[in-house]
mmCIF file of C-alpha atoms in Angstrom:
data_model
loop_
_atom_site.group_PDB
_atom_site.id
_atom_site.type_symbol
_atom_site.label_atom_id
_atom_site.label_comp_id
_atom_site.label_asym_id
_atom_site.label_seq_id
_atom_site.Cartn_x
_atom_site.Cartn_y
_atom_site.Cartn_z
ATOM 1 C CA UNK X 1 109.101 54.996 90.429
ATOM 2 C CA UNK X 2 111.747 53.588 93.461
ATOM 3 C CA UNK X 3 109.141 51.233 95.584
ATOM 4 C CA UNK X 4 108.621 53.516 98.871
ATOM 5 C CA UNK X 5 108.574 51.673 102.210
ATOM 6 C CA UNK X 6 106.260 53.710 104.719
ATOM 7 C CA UNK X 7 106.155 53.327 108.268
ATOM 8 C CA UNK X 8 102.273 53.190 109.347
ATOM 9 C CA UNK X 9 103.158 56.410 110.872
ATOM 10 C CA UNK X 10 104.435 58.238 107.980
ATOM 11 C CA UNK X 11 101.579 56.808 106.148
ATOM 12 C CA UNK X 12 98.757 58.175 108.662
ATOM 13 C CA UNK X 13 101.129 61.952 108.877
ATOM 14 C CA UNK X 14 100.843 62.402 104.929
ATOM 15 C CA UNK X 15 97.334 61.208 105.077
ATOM 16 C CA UNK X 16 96.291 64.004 108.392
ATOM 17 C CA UNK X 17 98.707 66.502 105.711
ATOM 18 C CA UNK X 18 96.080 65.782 102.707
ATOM 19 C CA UNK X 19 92.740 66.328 105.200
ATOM 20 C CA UNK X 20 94.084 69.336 106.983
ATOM 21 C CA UNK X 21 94.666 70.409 103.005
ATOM 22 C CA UNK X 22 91.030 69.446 101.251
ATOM 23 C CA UNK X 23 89.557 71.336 104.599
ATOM 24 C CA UNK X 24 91.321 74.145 104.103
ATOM 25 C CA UNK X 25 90.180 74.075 100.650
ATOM 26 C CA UNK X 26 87.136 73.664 101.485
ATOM 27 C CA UNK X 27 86.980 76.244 103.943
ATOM 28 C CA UNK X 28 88.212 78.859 101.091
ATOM 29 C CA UNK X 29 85.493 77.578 98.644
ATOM 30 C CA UNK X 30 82.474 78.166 101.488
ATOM 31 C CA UNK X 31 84.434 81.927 101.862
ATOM 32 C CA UNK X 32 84.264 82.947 98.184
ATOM 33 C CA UNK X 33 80.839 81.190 98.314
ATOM 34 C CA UNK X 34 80.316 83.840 101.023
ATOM 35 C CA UNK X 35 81.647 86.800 99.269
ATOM 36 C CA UNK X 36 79.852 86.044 96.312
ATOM 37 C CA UNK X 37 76.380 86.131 97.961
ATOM 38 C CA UNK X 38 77.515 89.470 99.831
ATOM 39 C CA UNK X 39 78.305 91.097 95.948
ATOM 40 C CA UNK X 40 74.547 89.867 94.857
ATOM 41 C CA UNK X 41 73.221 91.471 98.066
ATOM 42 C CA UNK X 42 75.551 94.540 97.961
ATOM 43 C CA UNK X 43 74.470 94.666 93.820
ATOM 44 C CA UNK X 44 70.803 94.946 94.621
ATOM 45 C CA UNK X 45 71.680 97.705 97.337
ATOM 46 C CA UNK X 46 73.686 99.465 94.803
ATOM 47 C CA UNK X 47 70.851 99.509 92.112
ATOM 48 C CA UNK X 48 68.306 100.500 95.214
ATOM 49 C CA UNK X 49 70.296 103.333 96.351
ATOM 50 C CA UNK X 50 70.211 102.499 99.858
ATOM 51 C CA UNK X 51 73.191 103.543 101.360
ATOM 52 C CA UNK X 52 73.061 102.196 104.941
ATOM 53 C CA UNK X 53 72.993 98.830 103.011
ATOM 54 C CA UNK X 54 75.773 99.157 100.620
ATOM 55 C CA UNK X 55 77.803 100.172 103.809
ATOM 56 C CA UNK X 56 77.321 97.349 106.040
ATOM 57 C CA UNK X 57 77.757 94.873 102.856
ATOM 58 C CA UNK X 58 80.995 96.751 102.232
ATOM 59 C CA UNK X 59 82.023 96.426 105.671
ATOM 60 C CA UNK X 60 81.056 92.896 105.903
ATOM 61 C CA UNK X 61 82.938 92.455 102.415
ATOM 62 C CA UNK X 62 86.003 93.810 103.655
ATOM 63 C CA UNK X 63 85.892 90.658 107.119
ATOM 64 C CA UNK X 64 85.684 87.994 104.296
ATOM 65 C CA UNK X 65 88.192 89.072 102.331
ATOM 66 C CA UNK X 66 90.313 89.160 105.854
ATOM 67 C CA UNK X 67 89.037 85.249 106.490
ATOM 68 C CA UNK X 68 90.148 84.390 102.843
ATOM 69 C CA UNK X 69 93.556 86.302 103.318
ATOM 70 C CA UNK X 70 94.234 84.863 106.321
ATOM 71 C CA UNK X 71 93.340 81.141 105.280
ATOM 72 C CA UNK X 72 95.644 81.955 101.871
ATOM 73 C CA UNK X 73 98.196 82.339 103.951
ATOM 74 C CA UNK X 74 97.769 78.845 105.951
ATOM 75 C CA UNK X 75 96.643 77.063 102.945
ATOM 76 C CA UNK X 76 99.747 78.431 100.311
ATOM 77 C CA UNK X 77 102.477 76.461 103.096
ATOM 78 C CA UNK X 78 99.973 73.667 103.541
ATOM 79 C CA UNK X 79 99.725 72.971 99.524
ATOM 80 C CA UNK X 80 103.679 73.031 99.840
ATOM 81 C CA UNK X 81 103.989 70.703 102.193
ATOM 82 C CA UNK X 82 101.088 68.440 100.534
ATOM 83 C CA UNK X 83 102.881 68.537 97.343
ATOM 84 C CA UNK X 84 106.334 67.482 98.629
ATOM 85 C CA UNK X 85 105.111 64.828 101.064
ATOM 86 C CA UNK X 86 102.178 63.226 100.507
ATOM 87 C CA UNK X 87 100.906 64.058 96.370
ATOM 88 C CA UNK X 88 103.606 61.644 95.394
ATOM 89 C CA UNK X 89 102.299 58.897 97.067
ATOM 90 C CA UNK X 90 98.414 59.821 98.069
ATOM 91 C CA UNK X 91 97.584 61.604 94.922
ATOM 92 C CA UNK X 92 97.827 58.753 92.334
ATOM 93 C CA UNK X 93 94.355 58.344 92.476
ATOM 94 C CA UNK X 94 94.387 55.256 95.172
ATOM 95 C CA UNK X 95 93.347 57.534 98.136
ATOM 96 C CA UNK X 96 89.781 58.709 97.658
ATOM 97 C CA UNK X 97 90.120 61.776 99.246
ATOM 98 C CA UNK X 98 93.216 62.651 96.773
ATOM 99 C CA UNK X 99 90.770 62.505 94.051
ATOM 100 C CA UNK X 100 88.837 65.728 95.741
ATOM 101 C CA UNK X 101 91.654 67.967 95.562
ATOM 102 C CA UNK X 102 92.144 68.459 91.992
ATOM 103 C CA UNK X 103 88.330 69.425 91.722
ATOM 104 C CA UNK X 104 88.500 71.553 95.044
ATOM 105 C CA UNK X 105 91.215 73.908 93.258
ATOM 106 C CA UNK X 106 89.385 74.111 89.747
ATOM 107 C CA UNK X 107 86.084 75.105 91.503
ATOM 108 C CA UNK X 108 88.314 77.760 93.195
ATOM 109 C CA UNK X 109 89.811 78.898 90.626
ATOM 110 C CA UNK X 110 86.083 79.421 88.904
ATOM 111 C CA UNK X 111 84.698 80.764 92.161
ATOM 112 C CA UNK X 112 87.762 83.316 92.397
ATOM 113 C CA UNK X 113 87.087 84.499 88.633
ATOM 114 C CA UNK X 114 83.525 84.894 89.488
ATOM 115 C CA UNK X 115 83.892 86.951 92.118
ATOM 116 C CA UNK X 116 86.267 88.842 90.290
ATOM 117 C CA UNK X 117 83.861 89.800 88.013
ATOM 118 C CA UNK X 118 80.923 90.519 90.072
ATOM 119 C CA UNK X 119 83.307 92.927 92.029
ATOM 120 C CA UNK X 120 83.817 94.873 88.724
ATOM 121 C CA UNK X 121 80.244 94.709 87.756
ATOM 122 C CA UNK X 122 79.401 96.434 91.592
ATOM 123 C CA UNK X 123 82.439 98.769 90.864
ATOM 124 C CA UNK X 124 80.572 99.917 87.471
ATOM 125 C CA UNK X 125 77.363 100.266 88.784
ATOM 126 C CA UNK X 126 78.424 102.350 92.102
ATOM 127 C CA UNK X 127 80.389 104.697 89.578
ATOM 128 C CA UNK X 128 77.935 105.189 87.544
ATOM 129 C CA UNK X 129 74.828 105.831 90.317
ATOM 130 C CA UNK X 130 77.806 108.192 91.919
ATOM 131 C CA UNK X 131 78.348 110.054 88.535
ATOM 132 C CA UNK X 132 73.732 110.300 88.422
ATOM 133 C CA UNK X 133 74.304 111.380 92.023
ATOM 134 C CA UNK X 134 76.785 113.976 91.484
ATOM 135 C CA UNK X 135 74.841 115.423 88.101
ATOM 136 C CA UNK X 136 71.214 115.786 90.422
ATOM 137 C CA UNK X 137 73.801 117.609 93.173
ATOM 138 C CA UNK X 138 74.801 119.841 90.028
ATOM 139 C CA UNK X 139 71.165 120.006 89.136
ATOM 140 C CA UNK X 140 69.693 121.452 92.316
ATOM 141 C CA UNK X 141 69.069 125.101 93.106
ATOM 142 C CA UNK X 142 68.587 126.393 95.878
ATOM 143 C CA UNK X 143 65.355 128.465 95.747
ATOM 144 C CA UNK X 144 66.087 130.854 98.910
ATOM 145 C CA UNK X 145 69.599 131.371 97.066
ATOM 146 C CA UNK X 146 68.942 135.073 95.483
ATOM 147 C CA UNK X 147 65.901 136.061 98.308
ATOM 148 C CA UNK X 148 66.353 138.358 101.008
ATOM 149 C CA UNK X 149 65.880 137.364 104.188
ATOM 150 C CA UNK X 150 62.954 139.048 106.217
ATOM 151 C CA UNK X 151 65.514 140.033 108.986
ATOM 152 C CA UNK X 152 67.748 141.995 106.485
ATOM 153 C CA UNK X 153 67.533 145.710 106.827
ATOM 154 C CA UNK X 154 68.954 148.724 104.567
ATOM 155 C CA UNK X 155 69.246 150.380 107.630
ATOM 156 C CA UNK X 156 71.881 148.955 110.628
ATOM 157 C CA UNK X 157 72.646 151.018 114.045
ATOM 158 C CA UNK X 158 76.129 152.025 114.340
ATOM 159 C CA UNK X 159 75.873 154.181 117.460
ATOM 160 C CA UNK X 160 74.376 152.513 120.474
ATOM 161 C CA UNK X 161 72.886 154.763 123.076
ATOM 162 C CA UNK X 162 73.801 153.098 126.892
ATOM 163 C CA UNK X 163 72.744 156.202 128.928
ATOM 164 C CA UNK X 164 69.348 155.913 128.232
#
């Protein structure tokens, strides 16, 4: 490789480029950390049947998805820019905080196909307690269904007397 002559400035930009980029990284592990404890909370709603629950975790699920769309889109540019500027030189393994990145983006990539999963295990389970629901819907009768009601006459005026 050509010898590369750095200013001290160009030096200290590509190493501010490579902290910004193992924060953001960070930041995105703590989110899926996040979502994954929201699936094991919204799981054990799911297999409770409480409703109110599995709402607000599905709300909640849908604000961290947001955060982890939203720092995709700042990280994706930021992982660019890293990779053209300052990988080259910072990520030969001299700079210590270089090292980080490589393991940052593995433990994504685990903590993305976990929460992949979970997501289809919650999927499976709310389809199938929907599918019990809908069978004990199918299953109840209503007992007042063939009963007359007490107010119910054979007989019904159709000539009103107003004279009196």
């Amino acid at each position: 490789m050509a010898e590369l002559n750095l200013t001290q400035e160009e030096i200290d930009e590509r190493i501010a480029i490579l902290r910004r980029f193992r924060k953001l990284l960070e930041e995105q592990r703590n989110k899926f950390r996040e979502y994954l404890e929201v699936l094991e909370k919204q799981q054990s709603a799911i297999e409770k049947g409480d409703t109110e629950a599995m709402l607000a975790h599905t709300e909640l699920e849908q604000q961290i998805v947001a955060n982890i769309g939203s720092l995709q889109k700042v990280i994706t540019p930021m992982e660019k820019l890293y990779e053209s500027k300052s990988a080259p030189i910072l990520g030969d393994g001299k700079s210590e905080e270089a090292k980080f990145i490589p393991h940052l983006k593995t433990d994504l990539i685990k903590l993305q196909q976990e929460v992949l999963m979970r997501n289809r295990q919650n999927c499976d389970l709310l389809r199938t307690n929907m599918a019990e629901m809908k069978n004990r819907m199918a299953m109840f009768r209503n007992p007042y269904k063939n009963s007359r009601s007490i107010y119910a006459t054979d007989r019904t005026a159709s000539l009103v007397n107003l004279q009196g």
